[in-house]
CSV table of C-alpha atoms in Angstrom, one decimal:
chain,number,residue,atom,x,y,z
A,1,MET,CA,1.0,12.3,-33.9
A,2,THR,CA,1.8,8.9,-34.3
A,3,ARG,CA,3.3,7.1,-31.4
A,4,LYS,CA,7.4,5.9,-31.7
A,5,TYR,CA,7.5,3.9,-28.8
A,6,PHE,CA,3.8,3.6,-26.8
A,7,GLY,CA,1.9,0.3,-27.9
A,8,THR,CA,-1.5,-0.9,-26.8
A,9,ASP,CA,0.1,-1.7,-22.8
A,10,GLY,CA,2.6,0.9,-22.9
A,11,ILE,CA,6.8,0.1,-23.8
A,12,ARG,CA,7.8,-3.5,-24.0
A,13,GLY,CA,10.6,-5.5,-25.9
A,14,THR,CA,13.9,-7.2,-25.4
A,15,VAL,CA,16.5,-6.3,-23.2
A,16,GLY,CA,19.1,-4.6,-24.4
A,17,GLU,CA,17.2,-3.9,-27.8
A,18,GLU,CA,16.3,-0.1,-28.1
A,19,PRO,CA,14.1,0.9,-26.7
A,20,ILE,CA,14.3,-2.0,-23.5
A,21,THR,CA,17.7,-0.2,-22.6
A,22,ALA,CA,19.0,1.6,-19.8
A,23,GLU,CA,19.7,4.4,-21.3
A,24,PHE,CA,16.6,5.0,-22.6
A,25,MET,CA,15.0,4.4,-19.3
A,26,LEU,CA,16.6,7.3,-17.7
A,27,LYS,CA,15.7,9.5,-20.3
A,28,LEU,CA,12.0,8.1,-20.3
A,29,GLY,CA,12.2,8.6,-16.5
A,30,TRP,CA,13.2,12.1,-17.1
A,31,ALA,CA,10.8,12.6,-20.2
A,32,VAL,CA,7.8,11.2,-17.6
A,33,GLY,CA,9.0,13.8,-14.6
A,34,LYS,CA,8.8,16.6,-17.0
A,35,VAL,CA,5.4,15.8,-17.8
A,36,PHE,CA,3.8,15.3,-14.4
A,37,ALA,CA,6.7,18.0,-12.4
A,38,SER,CA,3.8,20.5,-12.8
A,39,LYS,CA,2.9,20.5,-8.9
A,40,PRO,CA,4.9,21.1,-6.0
A,41,ASN,CA,6.7,18.1,-4.5
A,42,SER,CA,5.2,16.0,-7.2
A,43,LYS,CA,5.8,12.2,-6.7
A,44,ILE,CA,5.6,9.0,-8.7
A,45,LEU,CA,5.6,5.5,-7.7
A,46,ILE,CA,7.6,2.8,-9.5
A,47,GLY,CA,6.9,-1.1,-8.9
A,48,LYS,CA,8.3,-4.1,-10.9
A,49,ASP,CA,7.8,-7.5,-11.5
A,50,THR,CA,10.4,-10.6,-10.5
A,51,ARG,CA,12.1,-10.3,-13.8
A,52,ILE,CA,16.6,-9.7,-13.3
A,53,SER,CA,16.3,-6.6,-15.4
A,54,GLY,CA,13.9,-4.7,-13.5
A,55,TYR,CA,16.8,-3.6,-10.5
A,56,MET,CA,18.4,-2.0,-14.0
A,57,PHE,CA,15.1,-0.2,-15.2
A,58,GLU,CA,14.1,0.7,-11.8
A,59,SER,CA,17.8,2.5,-10.7
A,60,ALA,CA,17.8,4.1,-14.3
A,61,LEU,CA,13.9,5.1,-14.0
A,62,GLU,CA,14.4,6.7,-10.5
A,63,ALA,CA,17.6,9.0,-11.8
A,64,GLY,CA,15.8,10.3,-14.7
A,65,LEU,CA,12.7,11.4,-12.4
A,66,SER,CA,15.0,13.4,-9.9
A,67,ALA,CA,17.1,14.9,-12.6
A,68,ALA,CA,13.6,16.5,-13.7
A,69,GLY,CA,12.8,17.2,-9.8
A,70,VAL,CA,10.1,14.5,-9.1
A,71,ASN,CA,9.8,12.5,-6.1
A,72,VAL,CA,10.1,8.8,-6.5
A,73,ARG,CA,8.8,6.1,-3.8
A,74,LEU,CA,9.8,3.0,-5.0
A,75,LEU,CA,7.6,-0.5,-4.1
A,76,GLY,CA,9.8,-3.3,-5.1
A,77,PRO,CA,8.2,-6.3,-6.6
A,78,MET,CA,4.3,-5.8,-6.5
A,79,PRO,CA,1.4,-6.6,-8.9
A,80,THR,CA,0.7,-4.6,-11.4
A,81,PRO,CA,-2.8,-3.8,-9.8
A,82,ALA,CA,-1.4,-3.0,-6.4
A,83,ILE,CA,0.9,-0.2,-8.7
A,84,ALA,CA,-2.4,1.3,-9.8
A,85,TYR,CA,-3.7,0.6,-6.3
A,86,LEU,CA,-1.3,2.6,-4.7
A,87,THR,CA,-0.9,5.2,-7.0
A,88,ARG,CA,-4.5,6.3,-6.2
A,89,THR,CA,-4.1,6.3,-2.4
A,90,PHE,CA,-1.0,7.7,-2.1
A,91,LYS,CA,-2.2,10.3,-4.6
A,92,ALA,CA,1.0,10.3,-6.5
A,93,GLN,CA,0.6,11.6,-9.8
A,94,ALA,CA,1.3,8.3,-11.8
A,95,GLY,CA,2.3,4.8,-11.1
A,96,ILE,CA,4.9,3.2,-13.4
A,97,VAL,CA,5.3,-0.5,-13.6
A,98,ILE,CA,8.6,-2.8,-14.9
A,99,SER,CA,7.0,-5.8,-16.4
A,100,ALA,CA,6.9,-7.7,-19.2
A,101,SER,CA,3.9,-9.2,-18.3
A,102,HIS,CA,3.2,-13.0,-19.3
A,103,ASN,CA,6.6,-12.6,-21.8
A,104,ALA,CA,9.7,-14.8,-20.5
A,105,TYR,CA,12.5,-13.2,-18.6
A,106,PRO,CA,14.6,-11.8,-21.7
A,107,ASP,CA,11.7,-9.2,-22.3
A,108,ASN,CA,10.8,-6.2,-20.0
A,109,GLY,CA,8.3,-3.0,-20.8
A,110,ILE,CA,6.7,-0.4,-19.2
A,111,LYS,CA,3.4,0.6,-18.5
A,112,PHE,CA,2.3,3.3,-16.7
A,113,PHE,CA,-1.2,4.7,-14.5
A,114,SER,CA,-2.5,7.7,-14.2
A,115,GLN,CA,-3.1,9.3,-11.1
A,116,ALA,CA,-6.7,7.6,-10.9
A,117,GLY,CA,-5.2,4.3,-11.1
A,118,THR,CA,-6.3,4.0,-14.7
A,119,LYS,CA,-3.8,3.7,-18.1
A,120,LEU,CA,-2.3,6.8,-19.3
A,121,ALA,CA,-4.5,8.6,-21.6
A,122,ASP,CA,-3.3,8.8,-25.4
A,123,GLU,CA,-2.7,12.8,-25.0
A,124,VAL,CA,-0.3,11.7,-21.9
A,125,GLU,CA,1.3,9.6,-24.1
A,126,ARG,CA,2.2,11.7,-26.7
A,127,GLU,CA,3.4,14.1,-24.6
A,128,ILE,CA,5.9,11.9,-22.8
A,129,GLU,CA,6.9,11.0,-26.4
A,130,HIS,CA,7.5,14.6,-27.1
A,131,GLN,CA,9.6,15.4,-24.0
A,132,ILE,CA,12.1,12.4,-25.4
A,133,GLU,CA,13.3,13.5,-28.4
A,134,GLN,CA,13.8,16.9,-26.8
A,135,PRO,CA,17.8,17.8,-24.7
A,136,MET,CA,17.5,16.6,-21.4
A,137,THR,CA,18.3,18.9,-18.6
A,138,THR,CA,18.7,18.7,-15.0
A,139,VAL,CA,17.0,20.9,-12.3
A,140,ALA,CA,19.2,22.9,-9.6
A,141,PRO,CA,20.7,20.8,-7.2
A,142,ASP,CA,18.3,21.8,-4.2
A,143,LEU,CA,15.5,20.8,-7.0
A,144,LEU,CA,16.0,17.3,-7.3
A,145,GLY,CA,13.5,14.7,-6.4
A,146,LYS,CA,14.2,12.7,-3.2
A,147,ALA,CA,13.5,8.8,-3.5
A,148,ALA,CA,12.2,6.7,-0.7
A,149,ARG,CA,10.9,2.6,-0.3
A,150,ILE,CA,7.4,2.3,0.5
A,151,SER,CA,8.1,-0.6,3.5
A,152,ASP,CA,4.6,-1.6,4.1
A,153,ALA,CA,3.3,-2.0,0.5
A,154,THR,CA,2.3,-6.1,0.3
A,155,GLY,CA,0.0,-5.3,3.6
A,156,ARG,CA,-1.8,-2.1,2.4
A,157,TYR,CA,-2.6,-4.3,-0.9
A,158,ILE,CA,-3.5,-7.7,0.8
A,159,GLU,CA,-5.7,-5.4,3.0
A,160,PHE,CA,-7.3,-3.8,-0.2
A,161,CYS,CA,-7.7,-7.1,-2.0
A,162,LYS,CA,-10.1,-8.7,0.9
A,163,SER,CA,-11.9,-5.6,0.9
A,164,THR,CA,-13.3,-6.0,-2.4
A,165,ILE,CA,-15.5,-9.5,-1.4
A,166,PRO,CA,-17.9,-9.1,1.9
A,167,ALA,CA,-16.6,-8.8,5.3
A,168,ALA,CA,-18.0,-12.0,6.5
A,169,THR,CA,-16.7,-14.5,3.6
A,170,ASP,CA,-14.9,-17.0,5.0
A,171,LEU,CA,-12.6,-19.8,2.7
A,172,HIS,CA,-12.3,-22.3,5.7
A,173,GLY,CA,-12.5,-25.3,4.7
A,174,MET,CA,-11.7,-25.0,0.8
A,175,LYS,CA,-8.0,-26.3,-0.1
A,176,ILE,CA,-6.3,-23.9,-3.2
A,177,VAL,CA,-3.6,-24.6,-5.4
A,178,LEU,CA,-1.6,-21.4,-6.4
A,179,ASP,CA,0.3,-20.8,-9.0
A,180,CYS,CA,2.4,-17.2,-8.6
A,181,ALA,CA,4.2,-17.9,-11.5
A,182,ASN,CA,7.6,-17.1,-9.8
A,183,GLY,CA,6.4,-13.3,-10.6
A,184,ALA,CA,5.2,-10.2,-8.9
A,185,THR,CA,2.4,-12.1,-7.0
A,186,TYR,CA,4.4,-14.6,-4.9
A,187,GLN,CA,4.1,-12.6,-1.6
A,188,VAL,CA,0.9,-10.9,-2.0
A,189,ALA,CA,-1.4,-14.0,-3.0
A,190,PRO,CA,-0.5,-16.5,-0.6
A,191,GLY,CA,-1.1,-13.5,2.1
A,192,VAL,CA,-4.7,-12.9,1.0
A,193,PHE,CA,-6.1,-16.8,1.1
A,194,ARG,CA,-4.6,-17.7,3.8
A,195,GLU,CA,-6.0,-14.1,5.7
A,196,LEU,CA,-9.2,-15.2,4.5
A,197,ASN,CA,-9.1,-19.1,5.5
A,198,ALA,CA,-8.0,-21.2,2.9
A,199,ASN,CA,-5.8,-23.8,3.0
A,200,VAL,CA,-3.4,-22.6,0.5
A,201,ILE,CA,-0.6,-24.9,-1.1
A,202,SER,CA,1.5,-22.3,-3.5
A,203,ILE,CA,3.6,-23.6,-6.0
A,204,ASN,CA,6.3,-21.1,-8.2
A,205,VAL,CA,6.8,-18.6,-5.4
A,206,HIS,CA,10.6,-18.6,-5.4
A,207,PRO,CA,11.6,-16.7,-8.2
A,208,ASP,CA,15.3,-15.8,-9.0
A,209,GLY,CA,14.9,-13.1,-12.0
A,210,LEU,CA,15.2,-15.7,-14.8
A,211,ASN,CA,12.5,-18.4,-14.2
A,212,ILE,CA,9.2,-15.7,-14.4
A,213,ASN,CA,6.5,-17.6,-16.2
A,214,GLU,CA,8.9,-20.3,-17.4
A,215,LYS,CA,6.9,-23.3,-17.7
A,216,CYS,CA,4.6,-22.2,-15.2
A,217,GLY,CA,1.2,-19.2,-14.3
A,218,SER,CA,-1.5,-18.8,-16.4
A,219,THR,CA,0.3,-19.6,-19.7
A,220,SER,CA,1.5,-22.4,-18.5
A,221,PRO,CA,-0.8,-23.8,-16.6
A,222,GLU,CA,0.3,-27.6,-16.6
A,223,ALA,CA,1.9,-28.1,-13.3
A,224,LEU,CA,-1.1,-26.3,-11.6
A,225,ARG,CA,-3.6,-29.4,-13.3
A,226,GLN,CA,-1.4,-32.1,-11.7
A,227,ARG,CA,-1.3,-30.8,-8.5
A,228,VAL,CA,-5.0,-29.6,-8.3
A,229,ILE,CA,-5.2,-33.4,-9.0
A,230,ASP,CA,-2.6,-34.8,-6.9
A,231,GLU,CA,-3.5,-32.5,-4.0
A,232,HIS,CA,-7.3,-33.4,-4.3
A,233,ALA,CA,-7.6,-29.5,-4.4
A,234,ASP,CA,-10.9,-27.8,-4.6
A,235,LEU,CA,-9.6,-25.8,-7.4
A,236,GLY,CA,-6.3,-24.1,-8.9
A,237,ILE,CA,-5.6,-20.9,-9.5
A,238,ALA,CA,-2.8,-19.5,-11.6
A,239,PHE,CA,-1.5,-15.3,-12.1
A,240,ASP,CA,0.6,-14.3,-14.6
A,241,GLY,CA,4.3,-13.1,-13.5
A,242,ASP,CA,2.6,-9.1,-13.0
A,243,GLY,CA,-0.3,-10.6,-11.7
A,244,ASP,CA,-3.1,-8.9,-13.9
A,245,ARG,CA,-4.4,-12.4,-15.3
A,246,VAL,CA,-6.1,-15.0,-13.6
A,247,ILE,CA,-7.4,-18.6,-14.8
A,248,MET,CA,-8.2,-21.3,-12.7
A,249,VAL,CA,-8.4,-25.5,-12.8
A,250,ASP,CA,-11.6,-27.4,-11.4
A,251,HIS,CA,-11.4,-30.0,-8.8
A,252,LYS,CA,-11.1,-32.6,-12.2
A,253,GLY,CA,-7.7,-30.4,-13.4
A,254,GLU,CA,-10.1,-28.9,-16.4
A,255,ILE,CA,-9.1,-25.3,-17.2
A,256,VAL,CA,-10.9,-22.7,-16.7
A,257,ASP,CA,-10.5,-19.6,-18.9
A,258,GLY,CA,-11.3,-15.8,-18.8
A,259,ASP,CA,-14.8,-15.9,-20.7
A,260,GLU,CA,-15.5,-18.6,-18.5
A,261,LEU,CA,-14.4,-16.8,-15.3
A,262,LEU,CA,-16.1,-14.0,-16.8
A,263,PHE,CA,-19.5,-15.7,-16.7
A,264,LEU,CA,-19.4,-17.0,-13.7
A,265,ILE,CA,-18.8,-13.5,-11.7
A,266,ALA,CA,-21.3,-11.7,-13.9
A,267,ARG,CA,-23.9,-14.6,-13.3
A,268,ASP,CA,-23.3,-14.2,-9.8
A,269,ARG,CA,-24.1,-10.5,-9.8
A,270,PHE,CA,-27.0,-10.6,-11.3
A,271,GLN,CA,-28.5,-12.9,-9.4
A,272,VAL,CA,-28.1,-10.6,-6.3
A,273,GLY,CA,-29.1,-7.6,-8.6
A,274,LYS,CA,-25.8,-6.1,-8.0
A,275,LEU,CA,-24.4,-6.2,-11.7
A,276,ASP,CA,-25.2,-2.5,-12.4
A,277,GLY,CA,-24.8,-2.7,-16.5
A,278,GLY,CA,-23.8,-5.3,-19.4
A,279,VAL,CA,-20.9,-7.2,-20.0
A,280,VAL,CA,-18.1,-6.4,-22.3
A,281,GLY,CA,-15.5,-8.3,-24.1
A,282,THR,CA,-13.5,-8.7,-27.1
A,283,GLN,CA,-13.2,-10.2,-30.2
A,284,MET,CA,-11.6,-12.9,-29.1
A,285,SER,CA,-14.3,-14.0,-26.3
A,286,ASN,CA,-15.9,-17.0,-26.8
A,287,LEU,CA,-19.1,-17.5,-28.6
A,288,GLY,CA,-20.6,-19.2,-25.6
A,289,LEU,CA,-19.7,-16.4,-23.5
A,290,GLU,CA,-21.9,-14.3,-25.7
A,291,ILE,CA,-24.5,-16.6,-26.2
A,292,ALA,CA,-24.6,-17.3,-22.3
A,293,MET,CA,-25.3,-13.5,-21.6
A,294,ARG,CA,-28.1,-13.5,-24.2
A,295,VAL,CA,-30.2,-16.0,-22.5
A,296,LEU,CA,-29.9,-14.8,-19.1
A,297,GLY,CA,-30.7,-11.4,-20.5
A,298,ILE,CA,-27.7,-10.1,-19.7
A,299,ASP,CA,-25.8,-7.2,-22.2
A,300,PHE,CA,-23.1,-8.2,-23.9
A,301,CYS,CA,-20.5,-6.3,-26.3
A,302,ARG,CA,-17.4,-6.7,-28.0
A,303,THR,CA,-14.1,-4.2,-28.3
A,304,LYS,CA,-10.6,-4.1,-29.4
A,305,VAL,CA,-8.6,-6.7,-27.8
A,306,GLY,CA,-6.3,-4.9,-24.9
A,307,ASP,CA,-7.4,-4.3,-21.3
A,308,ARG,CA,-7.5,-0.5,-21.8
A,309,TYR,CA,-9.8,-0.7,-24.8
A,310,VAL,CA,-12.4,-2.8,-22.1
A,311,MET,CA,-11.9,0.1,-19.5
A,312,ALA,CA,-12.7,2.3,-22.3
A,313,GLU,CA,-16.1,1.1,-23.0
A,314,LEU,CA,-16.8,0.1,-19.5
A,315,ALA,CA,-16.8,3.9,-19.1
A,316,ALA,CA,-18.8,5.0,-22.0
A,317,ARG,CA,-21.1,2.8,-21.2
A,318,ASN,CA,-21.1,3.3,-17.4
A,319,TRP,CA,-21.2,-0.6,-16.9
A,320,GLN,CA,-18.5,-2.4,-14.2
A,321,LEU,CA,-17.2,-5.9,-15.7
A,322,GLY,CA,-15.4,-6.8,-18.7
A,323,GLY,CA,-12.7,-9.1,-19.9
A,324,GLU,CA,-10.2,-11.0,-21.8
A,325,THR,CA,-10.1,-14.7,-22.8
A,326,SER,CA,-6.7,-14.7,-21.4
A,327,GLY,CA,-7.9,-13.8,-17.9
A,328,HIS,CA,-7.5,-10.2,-18.0
A,329,LEU,CA,-10.8,-9.1,-16.0
A,330,VAL,CA,-12.0,-6.0,-15.1
A,331,CYS,CA,-14.4,-5.7,-12.0
A,332,ARG,CA,-14.4,-1.9,-12.2
A,333,SER,CA,-16.9,-1.4,-9.1
A,334,VAL,CA,-14.0,-2.6,-7.0
A,335,THR,CA,-11.0,-1.9,-8.7
A,336,SER,CA,-9.7,0.5,-11.7
A,337,THR,CA,-7.6,-1.9,-13.9
A,338,GLY,CA,-7.7,-5.5,-14.4
A,339,ASP,CA,-6.4,-7.9,-11.2
A,340,GLY,CA,-5.9,-11.5,-11.2
A,341,ILE,CA,-6.3,-11.7,-7.5
A,342,VAL,CA,-9.1,-9.4,-7.0
A,343,ALA,CA,-11.1,-11.6,-10.6
A,344,ALA,CA,-10.2,-14.7,-8.4
A,345,LEU,CA,-11.9,-13.5,-5.2
A,346,GLN,CA,-15.3,-12.8,-7.2
A,347,VAL,CA,-15.4,-15.8,-8.5
A,348,LEU,CA,-14.8,-17.7,-4.7
A,349,VAL,CA,-17.6,-15.3,-4.1
A,350,ALA,CA,-20.0,-17.2,-6.6
A,351,LEU,CA,-19.1,-20.1,-5.8
A,352,LEU,CA,-19.6,-19.7,-2.1
A,353,ARG,CA,-22.7,-17.9,-3.0
A,354,ALA,CA,-23.9,-21.3,-4.9
A,355,ASP,CA,-22.7,-23.6,-3.0
A,356,GLU,CA,-21.5,-26.0,-5.7
A,357,SER,CA,-17.8,-26.8,-7.2
A,358,LEU,CA,-16.1,-24.7,-9.7
A,359,HIS,CA,-17.0,-27.6,-12.1
A,360,ASP,CA,-20.7,-27.9,-12.0
A,361,LEU,CA,-21.0,-24.1,-11.7
A,362,LYS,CA,-19.2,-23.6,-14.5
A,363,HIS,CA,-21.4,-25.5,-17.0
A,364,GLY,CA,-23.7,-22.8,-17.6
A,365,MET,CA,-21.8,-21.7,-20.1
A,366,GLN,CA,-20.8,-24.1,-23.1
A,367,LYS,CA,-17.8,-23.1,-25.4
A,368,PHE,CA,-17.4,-23.2,-28.6
A,369,PRO,CA,-14.0,-24.8,-30.0
A,370,GLN,CA,-11.6,-22.2,-30.7
A,371,LYS,CA,-8.2,-22.5,-32.4
A,372,MET,CA,-5.6,-19.8,-32.4
A,373,ILE,CA,-2.3,-20.3,-34.4
A,374,ASN,CA,0.1,-17.1,-33.9
A,375,VAL,CA,2.4,-16.5,-37.3
A,376,ARG,CA,5.9,-14.6,-37.0
A,377,LEU,CA,5.5,-11.7,-38.8
A,378,GLY,CA,9.1,-11.2,-41.2
A,379,SER,CA,8.0,-7.6,-42.0
A,380,ASP,CA,5.8,-4.7,-40.7
A,381,ALA,CA,3.4,-5.3,-43.7
A,382,ASP,CA,-0.5,-4.8,-43.2
A,383,VAL,CA,-1.7,-8.5,-43.5
A,384,LEU,CA,-5.1,-7.5,-43.1
A,385,ALA,CA,-4.9,-5.9,-46.5
A,386,ASP,CA,-3.4,-8.5,-48.4
A,387,VAL,CA,-5.8,-9.6,-51.4
A,388,LYS,CA,-4.4,-13.0,-50.7
A,389,VAL,CA,-5.4,-13.3,-47.0
A,390,GLN,CA,-8.6,-11.6,-47.9
A,391,LYS,CA,-9.8,-14.3,-50.4
A,392,ALA,CA,-8.8,-16.5,-48.3
A,393,VAL,CA,-10.5,-15.7,-44.7
A,394,LYS,CA,-13.5,-15.4,-46.9
A,395,GLU,CA,-13.1,-18.9,-48.2
A,396,VAL,CA,-13.1,-19.6,-44.7
A,397,GLU,CA,-15.9,-17.6,-43.4
A,398,ALA,CA,-17.7,-19.4,-46.6
A,399,GLU,CA,-17.2,-22.6,-45.3
A,400,LEU,CA,-18.2,-22.1,-41.5
A,401,GLY,CA,-21.6,-20.2,-42.5
A,402,ASP,CA,-23.5,-18.7,-39.4
A,403,ARG,CA,-21.7,-21.8,-37.7
A,404,GLY,CA,-18.8,-20.4,-36.4
A,405,ARG,CA,-16.4,-16.7,-37.2
A,406,VAL,CA,-12.9,-15.7,-38.4
A,407,LEU,CA,-10.4,-13.4,-36.9
A,408,LEU,CA,-7.3,-12.0,-37.5
A,409,ARG,CA,-5.4,-9.8,-35.0
A,410,PRO,CA,-2.0,-8.1,-35.1
A,411,SER,CA,-0.4,-8.5,-31.9
A,412,GLY,CA,0.0,-5.2,-30.1
A,413,THR,CA,3.4,-6.3,-27.7
A,414,GLU,CA,5.2,-8.7,-30.3
A,415,PRO,CA,5.7,-9.1,-33.8
A,416,VAL,CA,2.7,-12.0,-34.5
A,417,VAL,CA,-0.8,-11.7,-36.1
A,418,ARG,CA,-3.1,-14.0,-34.3
A,419,VAL,CA,-5.4,-16.8,-36.6
A,420,MET,CA,-8.3,-17.3,-34.9
A,421,VAL,CA,-11.0,-19.5,-36.3
A,422,GLU,CA,-14.1,-20.8,-34.1
A,423,GLY,CA,-16.9,-23.3,-34.7
A,424,GLU,CA,-19.5,-26.1,-33.5
A,425,GLU,CA,-17.2,-28.7,-34.5
A,426,ALA,CA,-13.4,-29.0,-33.2
A,427,ALA,CA,-12.1,-31.0,-36.0
A,428,GLU,CA,-13.4,-28.5,-38.6
A,429,VAL,CA,-11.9,-25.3,-36.5
A,430,GLU,CA,-8.3,-27.3,-36.2
A,431,ARG,CA,-8.3,-27.5,-40.2
A,432,LEU,CA,-9.4,-23.8,-41.1
A,433,ALA,CA,-7.1,-22.3,-38.9
A,434,THR,CA,-4.1,-24.3,-39.7
A,435,GLN,CA,-5.4,-23.5,-43.1
A,436,LEU,CA,-5.7,-20.0,-42.9
A,437,ALA,CA,-2.3,-19.5,-41.0
A,438,ALA,CA,-0.6,-21.3,-43.9
A,439,HIS,CA,-1.8,-18.7,-46.2
A,440,VAL,CA,-1.0,-16.0,-44.0
A,441,GLU,CA,2.5,-17.7,-42.7
A,442,ALA,CA,3.2,-17.9,-46.8
A,443,ALA,CA,2.7,-14.3,-47.5
A,444,PHE,CA,4.5,-12.8,-44.5
A,445,ALA,CA,6.7,-15.0,-42.0
A,446,SER,CA,10.3,-14.5,-42.1
């Protein structure tokens, strides 16, 4: 059965447009309840980020779940990985996240976690879609689900984050600027780092429902860079709107992306004998990461873009560490999903162990120039199957030879195709990426 609603990371779209409507969320909540209502006293957790539409969808999902006879526990604004953790600790049947991650406030979406705190299996998503197509019914009044709010969720999650690093870790003397993207980490992240004795300067911690990810956070780190320089801070840390991604800025204002952070964590764990396997990257991971892993003698493999694929590959190989260039890093030995705060803490531990700055330590990996251009699609055609596009790709690959690589990847969350070129020379990479994107745009853009 082909999935109608679920993409690579749940269900996502523009608020008010199908399926991101209150009516659909009511039905979705009921369908999820029907799938998970097999156990007595079944309960499902609901958390959200800070976008204004979260209130509407939270209420609709709660009503649908109750109609299906499932109890609901409301978490309020919490990072996506916190909901994964709390789903496990509360022994809930599932966790629901209302978030569109790094997108702007007009978008929203729904992500799900299993009882184990991992993404739902494909067959469970298909069963939910099957239930959505069924007539909605309501259980008898005495069997309706009850709702309650969990008041200590923030404190529980702060303690969990601190538990993922050695108990003796002390960040005293470290000046850190945190950019919380006016999103779900705005309360939790400052608490974590302050309790570890860091000197914390927090920015973008005043969400108003409309300013999530607006010129801030991991997708727009310019303000963070400037603040790190102005404050003479040791480093800056930026999360995205729902807290599952992280990037950093060193004391000179240079951005340290997910590939570099993954390298720092991997090398540190390898040096202390705690890597336990190899490292999983994606098709978008910088070639420099692959080469750095090879130099260290660490196994490295690539998978499709998307944290669910990284997690699946880690599980299949029984490895513990993987991630994406965007900063979606999975430290499987300590948590069940990508977690920006947890990943940042692993990097800080590596800095403390090496007694070096982020700027100096990152130089163990040399990044290849990489250019990615998003081409918005005007049709549902298969870009990769187009003969003209295939010819254009081959021409670019021939010019690069063994000095780089090309990747065309349709996005799983928005109607764009990502055109990526990577190579040794920045000017050549820029020129070839622009050239290839123009071919794609001519064929498919609206």
